[in-house]
Structures are given as C-alpha cells and as structure tokens.
mmCIF file with all atom_site columns, C-alpha atoms in Angstrom:
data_model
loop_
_atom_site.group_PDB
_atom_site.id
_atom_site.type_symbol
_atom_site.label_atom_id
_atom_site.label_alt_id
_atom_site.label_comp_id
_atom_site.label_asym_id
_atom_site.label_entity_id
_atom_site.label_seq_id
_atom_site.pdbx_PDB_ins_code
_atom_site.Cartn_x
_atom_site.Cartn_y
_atom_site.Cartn_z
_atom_site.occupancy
_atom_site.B_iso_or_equiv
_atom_site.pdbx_formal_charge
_atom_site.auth_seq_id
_atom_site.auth_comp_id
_atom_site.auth_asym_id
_atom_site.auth_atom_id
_atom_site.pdbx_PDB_model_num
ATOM 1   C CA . UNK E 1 1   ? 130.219 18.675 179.534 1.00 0.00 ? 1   UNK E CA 1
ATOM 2   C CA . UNK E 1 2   ? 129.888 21.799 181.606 1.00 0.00 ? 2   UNK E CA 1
ATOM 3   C CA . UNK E 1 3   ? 133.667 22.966 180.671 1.00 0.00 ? 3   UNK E CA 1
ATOM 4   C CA . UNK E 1 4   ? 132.993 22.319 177.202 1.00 0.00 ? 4   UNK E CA 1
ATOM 5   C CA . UNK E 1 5   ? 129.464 24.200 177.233 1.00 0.00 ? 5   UNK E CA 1
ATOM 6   C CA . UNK E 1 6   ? 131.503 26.981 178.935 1.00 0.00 ? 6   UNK E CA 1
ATOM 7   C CA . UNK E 1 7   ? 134.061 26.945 176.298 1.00 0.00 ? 7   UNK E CA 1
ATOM 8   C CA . UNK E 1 8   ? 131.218 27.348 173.028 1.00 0.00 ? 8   UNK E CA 1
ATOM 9   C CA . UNK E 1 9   ? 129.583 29.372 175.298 1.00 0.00 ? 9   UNK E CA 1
ATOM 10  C CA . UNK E 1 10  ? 132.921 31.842 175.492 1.00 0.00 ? 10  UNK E CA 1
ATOM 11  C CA . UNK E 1 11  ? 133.815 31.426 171.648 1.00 0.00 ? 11  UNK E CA 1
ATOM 12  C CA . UNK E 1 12  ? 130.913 31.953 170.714 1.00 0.00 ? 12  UNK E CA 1
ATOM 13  C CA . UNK E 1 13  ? 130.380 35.548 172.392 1.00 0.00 ? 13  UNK E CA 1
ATOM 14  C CA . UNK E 1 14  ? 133.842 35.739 171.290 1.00 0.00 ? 14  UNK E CA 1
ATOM 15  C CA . UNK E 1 15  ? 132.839 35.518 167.786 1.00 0.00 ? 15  UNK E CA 1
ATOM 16  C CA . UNK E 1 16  ? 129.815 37.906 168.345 1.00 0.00 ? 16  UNK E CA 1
ATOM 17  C CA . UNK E 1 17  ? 132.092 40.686 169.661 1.00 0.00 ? 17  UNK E CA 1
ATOM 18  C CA . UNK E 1 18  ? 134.534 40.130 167.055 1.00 0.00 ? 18  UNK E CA 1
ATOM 19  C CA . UNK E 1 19  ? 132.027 40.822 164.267 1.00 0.00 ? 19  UNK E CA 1
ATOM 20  C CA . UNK E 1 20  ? 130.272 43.634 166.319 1.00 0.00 ? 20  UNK E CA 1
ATOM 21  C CA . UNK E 1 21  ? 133.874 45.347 166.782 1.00 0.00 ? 21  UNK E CA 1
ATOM 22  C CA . UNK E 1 22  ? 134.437 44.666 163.230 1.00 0.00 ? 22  UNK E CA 1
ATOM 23  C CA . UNK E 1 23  ? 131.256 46.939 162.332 1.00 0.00 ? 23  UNK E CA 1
ATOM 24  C CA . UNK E 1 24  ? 131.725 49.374 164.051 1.00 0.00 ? 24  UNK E CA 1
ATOM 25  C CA . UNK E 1 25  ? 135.082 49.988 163.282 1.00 0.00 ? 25  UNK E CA 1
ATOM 26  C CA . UNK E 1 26  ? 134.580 49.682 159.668 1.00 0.00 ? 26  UNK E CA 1
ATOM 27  C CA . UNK E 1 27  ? 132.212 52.401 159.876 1.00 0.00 ? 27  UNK E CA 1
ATOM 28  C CA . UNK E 1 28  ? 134.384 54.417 161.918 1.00 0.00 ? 28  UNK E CA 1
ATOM 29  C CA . UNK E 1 29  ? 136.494 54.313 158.523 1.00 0.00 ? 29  UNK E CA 1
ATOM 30  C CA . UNK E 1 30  ? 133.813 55.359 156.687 1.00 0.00 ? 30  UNK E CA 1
ATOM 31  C CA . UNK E 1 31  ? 132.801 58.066 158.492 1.00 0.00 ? 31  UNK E CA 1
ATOM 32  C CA . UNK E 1 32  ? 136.557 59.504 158.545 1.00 0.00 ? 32  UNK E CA 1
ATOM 33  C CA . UNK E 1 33  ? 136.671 58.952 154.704 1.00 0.00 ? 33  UNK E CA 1
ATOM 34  C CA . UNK E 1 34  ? 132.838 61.127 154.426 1.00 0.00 ? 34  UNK E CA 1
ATOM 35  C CA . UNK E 1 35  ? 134.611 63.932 156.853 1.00 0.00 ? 35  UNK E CA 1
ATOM 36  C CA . UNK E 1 36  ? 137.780 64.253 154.515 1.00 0.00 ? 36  UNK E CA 1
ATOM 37  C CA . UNK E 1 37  ? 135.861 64.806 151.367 1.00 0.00 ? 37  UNK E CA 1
ATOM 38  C CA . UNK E 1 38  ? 136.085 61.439 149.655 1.00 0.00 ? 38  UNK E CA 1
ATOM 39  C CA . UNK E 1 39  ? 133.325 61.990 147.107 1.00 0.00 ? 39  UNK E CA 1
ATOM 40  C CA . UNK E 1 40  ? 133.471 58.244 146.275 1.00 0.00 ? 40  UNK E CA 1
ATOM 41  C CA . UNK E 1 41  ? 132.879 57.080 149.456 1.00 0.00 ? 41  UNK E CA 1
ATOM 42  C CA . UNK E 1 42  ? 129.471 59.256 149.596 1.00 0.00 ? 42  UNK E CA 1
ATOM 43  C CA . UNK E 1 43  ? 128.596 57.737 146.308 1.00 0.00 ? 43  UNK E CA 1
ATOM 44  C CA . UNK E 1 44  ? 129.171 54.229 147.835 1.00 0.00 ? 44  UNK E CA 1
ATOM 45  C CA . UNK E 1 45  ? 126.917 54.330 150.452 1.00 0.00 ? 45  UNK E CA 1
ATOM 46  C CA . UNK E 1 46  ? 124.307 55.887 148.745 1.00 0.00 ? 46  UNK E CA 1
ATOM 47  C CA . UNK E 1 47  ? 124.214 53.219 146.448 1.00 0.00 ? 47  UNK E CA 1
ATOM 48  C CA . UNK E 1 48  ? 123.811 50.994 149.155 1.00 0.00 ? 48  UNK E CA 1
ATOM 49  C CA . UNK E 1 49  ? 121.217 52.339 150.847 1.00 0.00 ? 49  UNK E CA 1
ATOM 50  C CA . UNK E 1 50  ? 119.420 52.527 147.283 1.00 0.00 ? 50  UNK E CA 1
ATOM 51  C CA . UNK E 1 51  ? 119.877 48.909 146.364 1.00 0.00 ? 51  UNK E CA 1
ATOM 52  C CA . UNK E 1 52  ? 118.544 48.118 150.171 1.00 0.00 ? 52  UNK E CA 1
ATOM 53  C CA . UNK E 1 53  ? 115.445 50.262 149.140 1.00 0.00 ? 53  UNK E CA 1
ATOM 54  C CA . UNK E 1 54  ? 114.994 48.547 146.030 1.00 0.00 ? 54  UNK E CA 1
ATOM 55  C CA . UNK E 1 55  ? 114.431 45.069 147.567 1.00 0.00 ? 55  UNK E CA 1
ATOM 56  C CA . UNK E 1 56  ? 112.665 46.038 150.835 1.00 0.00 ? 56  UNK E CA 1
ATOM 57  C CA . UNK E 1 57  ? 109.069 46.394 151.152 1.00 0.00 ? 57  UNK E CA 1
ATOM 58  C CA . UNK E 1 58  ? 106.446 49.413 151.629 1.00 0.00 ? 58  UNK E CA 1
ATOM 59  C CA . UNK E 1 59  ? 106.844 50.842 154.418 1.00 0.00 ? 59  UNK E CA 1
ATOM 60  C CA . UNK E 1 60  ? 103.008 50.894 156.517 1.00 0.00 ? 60  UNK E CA 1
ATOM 61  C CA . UNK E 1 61  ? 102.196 54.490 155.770 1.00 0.00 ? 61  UNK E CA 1
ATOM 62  C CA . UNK E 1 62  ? 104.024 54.919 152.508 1.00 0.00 ? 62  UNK E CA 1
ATOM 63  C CA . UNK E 1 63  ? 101.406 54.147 148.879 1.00 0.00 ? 63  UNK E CA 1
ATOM 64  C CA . UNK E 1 64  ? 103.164 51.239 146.974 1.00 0.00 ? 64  UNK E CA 1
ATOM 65  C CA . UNK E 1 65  ? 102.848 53.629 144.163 1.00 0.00 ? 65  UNK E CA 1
ATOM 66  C CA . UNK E 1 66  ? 104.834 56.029 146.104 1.00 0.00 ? 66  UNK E CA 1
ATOM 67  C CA . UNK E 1 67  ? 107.687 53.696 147.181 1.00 0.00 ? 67  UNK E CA 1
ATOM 68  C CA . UNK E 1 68  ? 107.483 52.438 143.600 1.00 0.00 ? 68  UNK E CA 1
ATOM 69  C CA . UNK E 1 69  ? 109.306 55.712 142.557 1.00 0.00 ? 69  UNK E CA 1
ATOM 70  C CA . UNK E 1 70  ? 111.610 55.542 145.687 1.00 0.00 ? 70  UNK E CA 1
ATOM 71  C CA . UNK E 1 71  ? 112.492 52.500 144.380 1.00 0.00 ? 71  UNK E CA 1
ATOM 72  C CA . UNK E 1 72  ? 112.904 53.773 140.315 1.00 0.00 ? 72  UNK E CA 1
ATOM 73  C CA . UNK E 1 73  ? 115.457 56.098 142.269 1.00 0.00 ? 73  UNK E CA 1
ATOM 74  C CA . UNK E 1 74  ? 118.876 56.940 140.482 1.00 0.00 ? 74  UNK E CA 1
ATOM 75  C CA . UNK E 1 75  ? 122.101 57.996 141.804 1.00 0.00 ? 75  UNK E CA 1
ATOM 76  C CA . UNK E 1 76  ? 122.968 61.025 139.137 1.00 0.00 ? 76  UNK E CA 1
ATOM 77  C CA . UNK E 1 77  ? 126.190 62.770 140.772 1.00 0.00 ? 77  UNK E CA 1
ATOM 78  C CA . UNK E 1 78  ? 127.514 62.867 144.379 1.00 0.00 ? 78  UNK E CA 1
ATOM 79  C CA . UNK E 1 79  ? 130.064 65.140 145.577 1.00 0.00 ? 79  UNK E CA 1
ATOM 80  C CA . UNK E 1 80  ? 131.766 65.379 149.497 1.00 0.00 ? 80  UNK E CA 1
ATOM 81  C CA . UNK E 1 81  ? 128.265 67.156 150.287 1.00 0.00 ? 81  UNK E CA 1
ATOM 82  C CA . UNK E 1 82  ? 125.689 67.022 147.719 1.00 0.00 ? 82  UNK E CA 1
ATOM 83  C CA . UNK E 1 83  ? 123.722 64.347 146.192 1.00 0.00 ? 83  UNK E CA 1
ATOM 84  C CA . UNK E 1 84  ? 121.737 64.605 143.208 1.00 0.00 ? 84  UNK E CA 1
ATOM 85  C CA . UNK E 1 85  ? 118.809 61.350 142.451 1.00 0.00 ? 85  UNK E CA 1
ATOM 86  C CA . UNK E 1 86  ? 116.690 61.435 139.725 1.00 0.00 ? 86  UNK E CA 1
ATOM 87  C CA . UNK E 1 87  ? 112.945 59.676 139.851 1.00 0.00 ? 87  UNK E CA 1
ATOM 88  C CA . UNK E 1 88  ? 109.906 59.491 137.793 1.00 0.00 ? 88  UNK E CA 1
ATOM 89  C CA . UNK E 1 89  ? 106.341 59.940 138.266 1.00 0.00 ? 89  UNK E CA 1
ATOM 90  C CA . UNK E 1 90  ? 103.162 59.197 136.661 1.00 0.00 ? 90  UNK E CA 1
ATOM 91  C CA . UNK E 1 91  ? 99.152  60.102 137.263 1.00 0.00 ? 91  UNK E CA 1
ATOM 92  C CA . UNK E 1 92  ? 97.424  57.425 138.948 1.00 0.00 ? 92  UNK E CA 1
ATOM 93  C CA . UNK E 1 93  ? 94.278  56.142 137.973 1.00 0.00 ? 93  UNK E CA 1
ATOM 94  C CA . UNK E 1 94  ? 91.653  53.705 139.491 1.00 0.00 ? 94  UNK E CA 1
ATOM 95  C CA . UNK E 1 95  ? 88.619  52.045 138.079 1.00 0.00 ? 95  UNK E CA 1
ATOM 96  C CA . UNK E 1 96  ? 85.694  53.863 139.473 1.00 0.00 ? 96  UNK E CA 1
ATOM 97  C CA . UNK E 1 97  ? 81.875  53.174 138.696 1.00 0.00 ? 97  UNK E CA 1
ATOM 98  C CA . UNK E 1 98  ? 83.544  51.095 135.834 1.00 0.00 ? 98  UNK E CA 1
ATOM 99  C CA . UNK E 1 99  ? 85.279  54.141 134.479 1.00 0.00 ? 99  UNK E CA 1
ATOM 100 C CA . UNK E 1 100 ? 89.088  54.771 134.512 1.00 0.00 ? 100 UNK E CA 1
ATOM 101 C CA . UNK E 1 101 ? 89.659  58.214 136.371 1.00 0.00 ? 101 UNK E CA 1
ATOM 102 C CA . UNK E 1 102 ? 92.398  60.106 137.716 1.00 0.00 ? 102 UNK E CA 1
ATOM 103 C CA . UNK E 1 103 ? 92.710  60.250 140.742 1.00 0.00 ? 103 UNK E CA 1
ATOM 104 C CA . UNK E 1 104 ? 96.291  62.365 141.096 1.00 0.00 ? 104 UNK E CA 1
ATOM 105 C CA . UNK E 1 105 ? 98.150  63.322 138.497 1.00 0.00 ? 105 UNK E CA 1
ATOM 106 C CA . UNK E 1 106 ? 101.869 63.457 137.752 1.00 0.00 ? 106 UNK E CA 1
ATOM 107 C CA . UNK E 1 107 ? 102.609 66.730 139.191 1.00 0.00 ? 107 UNK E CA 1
ATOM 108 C CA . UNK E 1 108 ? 101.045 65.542 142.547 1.00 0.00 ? 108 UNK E CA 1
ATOM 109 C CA . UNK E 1 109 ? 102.723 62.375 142.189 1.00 0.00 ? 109 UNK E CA 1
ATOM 110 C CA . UNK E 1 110 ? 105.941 64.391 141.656 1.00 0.00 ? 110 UNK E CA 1
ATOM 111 C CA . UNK E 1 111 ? 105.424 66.232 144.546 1.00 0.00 ? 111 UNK E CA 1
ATOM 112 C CA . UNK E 1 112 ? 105.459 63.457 147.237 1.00 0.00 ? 112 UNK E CA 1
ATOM 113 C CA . UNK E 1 113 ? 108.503 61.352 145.529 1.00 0.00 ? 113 UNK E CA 1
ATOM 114 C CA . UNK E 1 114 ? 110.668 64.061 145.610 1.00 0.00 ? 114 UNK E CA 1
ATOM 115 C CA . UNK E 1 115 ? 109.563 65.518 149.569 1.00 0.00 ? 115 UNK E CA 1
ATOM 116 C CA . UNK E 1 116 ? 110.296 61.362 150.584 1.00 0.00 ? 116 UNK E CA 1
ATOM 117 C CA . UNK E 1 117 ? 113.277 61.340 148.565 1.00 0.00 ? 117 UNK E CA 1
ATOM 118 C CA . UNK E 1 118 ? 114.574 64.119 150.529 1.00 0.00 ? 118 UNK E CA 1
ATOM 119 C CA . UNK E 1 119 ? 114.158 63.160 153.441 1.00 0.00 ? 119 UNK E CA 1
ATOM 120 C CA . UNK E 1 120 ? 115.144 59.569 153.031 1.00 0.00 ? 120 UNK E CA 1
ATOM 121 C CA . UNK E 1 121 ? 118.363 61.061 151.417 1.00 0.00 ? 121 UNK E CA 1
ATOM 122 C CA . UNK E 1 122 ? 119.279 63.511 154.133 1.00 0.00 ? 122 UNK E CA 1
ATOM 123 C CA . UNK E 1 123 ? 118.624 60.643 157.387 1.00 0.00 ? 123 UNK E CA 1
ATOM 124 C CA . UNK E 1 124 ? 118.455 57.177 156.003 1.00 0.00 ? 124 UNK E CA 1
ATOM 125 C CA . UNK E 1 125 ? 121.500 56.636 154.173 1.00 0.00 ? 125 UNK E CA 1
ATOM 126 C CA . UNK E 1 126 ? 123.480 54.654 157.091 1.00 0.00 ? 126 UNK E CA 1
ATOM 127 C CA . UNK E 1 127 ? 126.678 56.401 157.725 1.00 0.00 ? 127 UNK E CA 1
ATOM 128 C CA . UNK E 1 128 ? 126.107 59.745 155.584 1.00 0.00 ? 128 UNK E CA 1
ATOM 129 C CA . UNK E 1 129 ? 124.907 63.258 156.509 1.00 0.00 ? 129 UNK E CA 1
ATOM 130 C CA . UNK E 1 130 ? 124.870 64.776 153.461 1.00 0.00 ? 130 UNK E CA 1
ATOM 131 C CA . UNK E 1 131 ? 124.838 68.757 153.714 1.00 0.00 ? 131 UNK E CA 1
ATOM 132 C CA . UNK E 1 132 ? 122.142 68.993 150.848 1.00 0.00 ? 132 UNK E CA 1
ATOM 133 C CA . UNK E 1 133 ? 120.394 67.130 148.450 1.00 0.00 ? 133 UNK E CA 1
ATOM 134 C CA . UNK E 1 134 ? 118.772 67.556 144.691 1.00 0.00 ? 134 UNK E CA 1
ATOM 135 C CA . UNK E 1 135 ? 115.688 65.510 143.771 1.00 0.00 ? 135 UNK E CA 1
ATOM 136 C CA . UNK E 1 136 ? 114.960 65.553 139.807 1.00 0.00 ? 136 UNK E CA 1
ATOM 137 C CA . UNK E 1 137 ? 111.424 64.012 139.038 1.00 0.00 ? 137 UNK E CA 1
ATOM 138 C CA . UNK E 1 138 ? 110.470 63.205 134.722 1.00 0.00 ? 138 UNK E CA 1
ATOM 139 C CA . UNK E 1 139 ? 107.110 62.475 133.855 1.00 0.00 ? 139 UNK E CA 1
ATOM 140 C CA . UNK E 1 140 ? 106.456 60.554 129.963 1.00 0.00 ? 140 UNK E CA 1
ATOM 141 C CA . UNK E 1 141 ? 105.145 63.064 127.362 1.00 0.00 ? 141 UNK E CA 1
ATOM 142 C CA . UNK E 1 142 ? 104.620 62.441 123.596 1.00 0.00 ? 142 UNK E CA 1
ATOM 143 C CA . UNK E 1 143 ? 106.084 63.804 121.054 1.00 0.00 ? 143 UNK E CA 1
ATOM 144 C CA . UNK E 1 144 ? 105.313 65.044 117.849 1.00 0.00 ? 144 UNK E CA 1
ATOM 145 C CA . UNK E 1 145 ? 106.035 61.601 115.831 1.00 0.00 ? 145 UNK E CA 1
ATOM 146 C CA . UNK E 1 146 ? 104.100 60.004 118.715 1.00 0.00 ? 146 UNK E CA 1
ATOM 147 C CA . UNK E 1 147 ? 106.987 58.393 120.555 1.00 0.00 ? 147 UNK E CA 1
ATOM 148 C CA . UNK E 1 148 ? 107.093 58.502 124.754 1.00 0.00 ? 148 UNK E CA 1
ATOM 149 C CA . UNK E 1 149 ? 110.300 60.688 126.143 1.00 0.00 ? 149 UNK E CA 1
ATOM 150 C CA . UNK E 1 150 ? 110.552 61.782 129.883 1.00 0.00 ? 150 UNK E CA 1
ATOM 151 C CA . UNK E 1 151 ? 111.328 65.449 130.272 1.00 0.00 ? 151 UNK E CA 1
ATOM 152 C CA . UNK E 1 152 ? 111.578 66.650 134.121 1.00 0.00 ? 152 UNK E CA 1
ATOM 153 C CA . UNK E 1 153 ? 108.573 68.263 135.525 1.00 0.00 ? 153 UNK E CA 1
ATOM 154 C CA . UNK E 1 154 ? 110.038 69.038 139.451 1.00 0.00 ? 154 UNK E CA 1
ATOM 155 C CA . UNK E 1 155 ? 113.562 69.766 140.659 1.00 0.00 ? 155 UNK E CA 1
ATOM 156 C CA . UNK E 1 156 ? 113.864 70.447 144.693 1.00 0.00 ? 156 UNK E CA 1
ATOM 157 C CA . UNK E 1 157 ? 117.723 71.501 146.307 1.00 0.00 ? 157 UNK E CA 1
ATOM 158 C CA . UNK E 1 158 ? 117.074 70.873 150.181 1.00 0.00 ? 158 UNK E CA 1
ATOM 159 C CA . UNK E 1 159 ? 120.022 71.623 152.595 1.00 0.00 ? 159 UNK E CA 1
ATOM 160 C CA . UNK E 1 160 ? 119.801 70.436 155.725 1.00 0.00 ? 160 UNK E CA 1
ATOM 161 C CA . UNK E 1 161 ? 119.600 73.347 157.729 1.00 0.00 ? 161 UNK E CA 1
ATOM 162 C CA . UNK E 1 162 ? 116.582 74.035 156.010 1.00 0.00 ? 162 UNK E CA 1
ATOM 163 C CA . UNK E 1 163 ? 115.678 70.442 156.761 1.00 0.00 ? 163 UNK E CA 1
ATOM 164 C CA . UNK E 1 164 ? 115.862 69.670 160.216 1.00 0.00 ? 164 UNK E CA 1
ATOM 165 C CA . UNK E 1 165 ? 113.319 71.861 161.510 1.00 0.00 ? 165 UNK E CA 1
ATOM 166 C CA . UNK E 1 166 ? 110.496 70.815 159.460 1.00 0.00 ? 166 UNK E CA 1
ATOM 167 C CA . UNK E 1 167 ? 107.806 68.526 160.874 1.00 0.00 ? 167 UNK E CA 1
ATOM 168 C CA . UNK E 1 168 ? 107.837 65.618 158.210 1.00 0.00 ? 168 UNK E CA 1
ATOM 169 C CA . UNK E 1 169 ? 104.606 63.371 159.262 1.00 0.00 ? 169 UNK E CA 1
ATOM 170 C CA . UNK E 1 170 ? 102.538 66.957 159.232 1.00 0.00 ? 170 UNK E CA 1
ATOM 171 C CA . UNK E 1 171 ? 102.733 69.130 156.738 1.00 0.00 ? 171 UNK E CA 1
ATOM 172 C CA . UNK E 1 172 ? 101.663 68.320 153.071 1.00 0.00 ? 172 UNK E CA 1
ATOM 173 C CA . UNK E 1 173 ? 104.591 66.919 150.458 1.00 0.00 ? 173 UNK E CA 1
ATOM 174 C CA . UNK E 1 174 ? 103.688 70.686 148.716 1.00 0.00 ? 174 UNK E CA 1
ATOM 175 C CA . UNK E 1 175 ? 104.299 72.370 152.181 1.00 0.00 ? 175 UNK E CA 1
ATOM 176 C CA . UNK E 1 176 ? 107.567 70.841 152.887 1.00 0.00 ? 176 UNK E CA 1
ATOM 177 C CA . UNK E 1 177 ? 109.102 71.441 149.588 1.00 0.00 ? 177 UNK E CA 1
ATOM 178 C CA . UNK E 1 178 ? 108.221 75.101 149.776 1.00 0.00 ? 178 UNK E CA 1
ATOM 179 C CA . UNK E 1 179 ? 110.691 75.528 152.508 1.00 0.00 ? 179 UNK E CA 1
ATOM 180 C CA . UNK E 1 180 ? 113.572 74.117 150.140 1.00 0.00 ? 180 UNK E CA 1
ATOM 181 C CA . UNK E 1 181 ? 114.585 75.340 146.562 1.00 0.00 ? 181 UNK E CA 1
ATOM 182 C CA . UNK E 1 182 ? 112.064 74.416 144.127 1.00 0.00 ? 182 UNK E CA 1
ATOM 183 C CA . UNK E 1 183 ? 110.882 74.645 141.144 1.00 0.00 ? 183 UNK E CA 1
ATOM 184 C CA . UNK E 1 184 ? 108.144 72.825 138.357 1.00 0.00 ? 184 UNK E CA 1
ATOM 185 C CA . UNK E 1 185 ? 105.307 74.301 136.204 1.00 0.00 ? 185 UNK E CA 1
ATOM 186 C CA . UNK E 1 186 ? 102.096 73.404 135.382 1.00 0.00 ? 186 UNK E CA 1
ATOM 187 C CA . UNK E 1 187 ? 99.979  74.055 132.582 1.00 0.00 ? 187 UNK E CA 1
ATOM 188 C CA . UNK E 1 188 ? 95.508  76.410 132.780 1.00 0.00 ? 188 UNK E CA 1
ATOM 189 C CA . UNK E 1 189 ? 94.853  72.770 133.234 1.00 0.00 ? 189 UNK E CA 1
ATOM 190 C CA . UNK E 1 190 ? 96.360  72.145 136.316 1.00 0.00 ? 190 UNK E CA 1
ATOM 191 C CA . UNK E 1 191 ? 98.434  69.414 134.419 1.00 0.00 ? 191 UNK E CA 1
ATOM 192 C CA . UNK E 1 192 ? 102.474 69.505 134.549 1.00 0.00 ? 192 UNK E CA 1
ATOM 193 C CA . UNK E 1 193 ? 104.767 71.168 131.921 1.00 0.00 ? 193 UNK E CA 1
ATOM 194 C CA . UNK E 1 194 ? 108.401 69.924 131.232 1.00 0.00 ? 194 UNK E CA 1
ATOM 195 C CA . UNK E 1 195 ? 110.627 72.530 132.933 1.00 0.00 ? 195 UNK E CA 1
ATOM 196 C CA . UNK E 1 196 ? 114.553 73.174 132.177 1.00 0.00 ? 196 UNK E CA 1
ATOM 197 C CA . UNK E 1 197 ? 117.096 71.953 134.971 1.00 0.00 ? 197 UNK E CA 1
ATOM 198 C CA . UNK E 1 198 ? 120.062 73.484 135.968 1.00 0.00 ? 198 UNK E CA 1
ATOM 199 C CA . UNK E 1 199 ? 123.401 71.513 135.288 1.00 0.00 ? 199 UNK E CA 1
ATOM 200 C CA . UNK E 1 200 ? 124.181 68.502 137.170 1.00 0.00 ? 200 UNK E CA 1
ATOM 201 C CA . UNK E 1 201 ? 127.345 68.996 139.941 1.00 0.00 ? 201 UNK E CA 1
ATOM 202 C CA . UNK E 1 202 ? 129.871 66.272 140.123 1.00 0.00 ? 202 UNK E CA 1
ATOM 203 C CA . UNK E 1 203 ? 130.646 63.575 138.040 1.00 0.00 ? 203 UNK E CA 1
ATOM 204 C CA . UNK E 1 204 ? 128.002 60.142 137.029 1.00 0.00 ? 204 UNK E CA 1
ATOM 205 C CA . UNK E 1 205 ? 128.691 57.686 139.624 1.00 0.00 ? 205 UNK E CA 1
ATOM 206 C CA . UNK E 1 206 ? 132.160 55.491 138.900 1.00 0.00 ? 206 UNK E CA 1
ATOM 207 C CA . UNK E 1 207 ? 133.525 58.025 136.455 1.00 0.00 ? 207 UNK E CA 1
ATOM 208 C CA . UNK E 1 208 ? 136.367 59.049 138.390 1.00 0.00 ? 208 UNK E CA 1
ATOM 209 C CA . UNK E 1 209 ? 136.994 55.236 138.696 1.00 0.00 ? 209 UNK E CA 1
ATOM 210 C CA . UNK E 1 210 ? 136.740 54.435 134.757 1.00 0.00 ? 210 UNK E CA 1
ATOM 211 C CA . UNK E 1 211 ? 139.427 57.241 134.202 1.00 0.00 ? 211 UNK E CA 1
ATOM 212 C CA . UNK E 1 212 ? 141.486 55.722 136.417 1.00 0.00 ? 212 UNK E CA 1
#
C-alpha cells in the first residue's frame, strides 16, 4: 500500500507539472507571436480576456453599473500595438423622495467606463502589453422620427508611457483621462453632445481570417 500510495503520489505531481509546463510554455508562444507583430494573436487574447469579463462578477470597489459597460465592451480593431473597444453609457437614475432623479449623467458615466477600460486594457489582458489603447463610448439619442440611435459622446487614445505613471485608485476618472488624448463635448446644459471620431486603425476582428 505504501509503494502504491508513493506511485499516485509521483503521477500525480507528474501530471501537475506536466500541465503547469504545458502553460507556461504555451504562453511563451504567445508572447513570441505578440513580439513579432502577429496582429491576430493580440486580437485573440483580447477577446479572451473580454469574454472572462463578461461572466465574472463586480469587482468590490467597481458600481455594477460601471462594470455593466465593461462588460457591453467590444473588440473594434487590433493591430501588433493598438487596440481600439467600443462601450456605451447611459445617465443613471434612482428613486429619491418617490421621484426619479439623476443622479450622473451619460457624460459622467462615459467618463469612468472609458478611464477603467483603459486601464483594464493596458494590464489585465493576460499575456498582452499593448503599446496604446482607444476607448470609444455612445450614448442613445433620438432622432427626429423619434427612433433611439447611439452616436459617440467620448473617445480617449492612452499610450502607455503616458499610462504607467498615473496613480489609478486616486485621481478622478476626469483627471486620469486628461493625461491621455481625449476628446467629447457637452452641451450650456452640462449634458453630452454626439462628437465625430477619427477613423478606426486595423481591420474588425476575424477579417483577415474571412479573406483567407
């Protein structure tokens, strides 16, 4: 009985070191593929990471509201060092004293999706260090026949230069997007106005693939 323990005992961290070698190997690979430009690699593991996001929960100190958008997230084009994701944001409102009120709007909504998309982009995607990032936020307007649209409202370019310096649990979402490339509009109101972005870099993710 003790031989035989021994033996499972051996296979079994055997087995254990297999897989572990496995791993890391494997992302060894992937890491080589990232360093020689392989676009479609980057656009891989992105993906991954987003579908991971989209089934994991809140985070403690991140609004459900706020992870909701992390969540909406889209992959939009991904070259050997630039991602850009696309999100959406709406004003939240709560019941208070029995009336509906605002209680941020869009624009402020906008604002914190696309600082947390940055920096989950930049070093939480396992594997990648992407040199820079683009975060596109819509909001839903209404147009003149009534019907809902998005238009964009916020566009951000972060590189990570820019990025690794900054003090993320500190400043405001505001405050750490004005160290990056950004841009949105807003109207005498305070509310946000549909703003133009500049074209997208790269190709939709699997293109290249459906060509081939």
């Amino acid at each position: 009985m003790i031989i035989l323990g021994t033996v499972l005992g051996l296979a079994f961290f055997l087995f254990v070191g297999w897989i572990i070698s496995t791993e890391m190997f494997q992302q060894r690979a992937w890491r080589r593929r990232v360093a020689s430009g392989d676009h479609e690699i980057v656009e891989a593991l992105i993906l991954e990471a987003m579908a991971a996001w989209r089934s994991a929960r809140p985070p403690r100190d991140v609004p459900a509201n706020l992870w909701a958008g992390v969540q909406r997230a889209e992959l939009a084009a991904a070259t050997a060092d630039l991602a850009v994701v696309q999100s959406s944001a709406e004003g939240e409102f709560r019941t208070v004293e029995g009336r509906r009120e605002q209680v941020s709007s869009a624009l402020d909504e906008a604002l914190a999706l696309a600082a947390r998309l940055v920096e989950m982009m930049l070093y939480d995607v396992p594997n990648l260090s992407l040199g820079s990032v683009r975060v596109d936020v819509y909001s839903t307007f209404t147009a003149d026949g009534g019907a809902a649209l998005q238009r964009p409202i916020l566009t951000t370019t972060a590189h990570r230069a820019g990025a690794d310096g900054i003090d993320w649990d500190e400043l405001a979402p505001a405050e750490v997007l004005a160290r990056f490339e950004t841009a949105w509009e807003a109207t005498g109101s305070g509310l946000a106005a549909p703003i133009a972005l500049s074209p997208i870099p790269g190709s939709p993710p699997g293109r290249d693939r459906e060509a081939s």
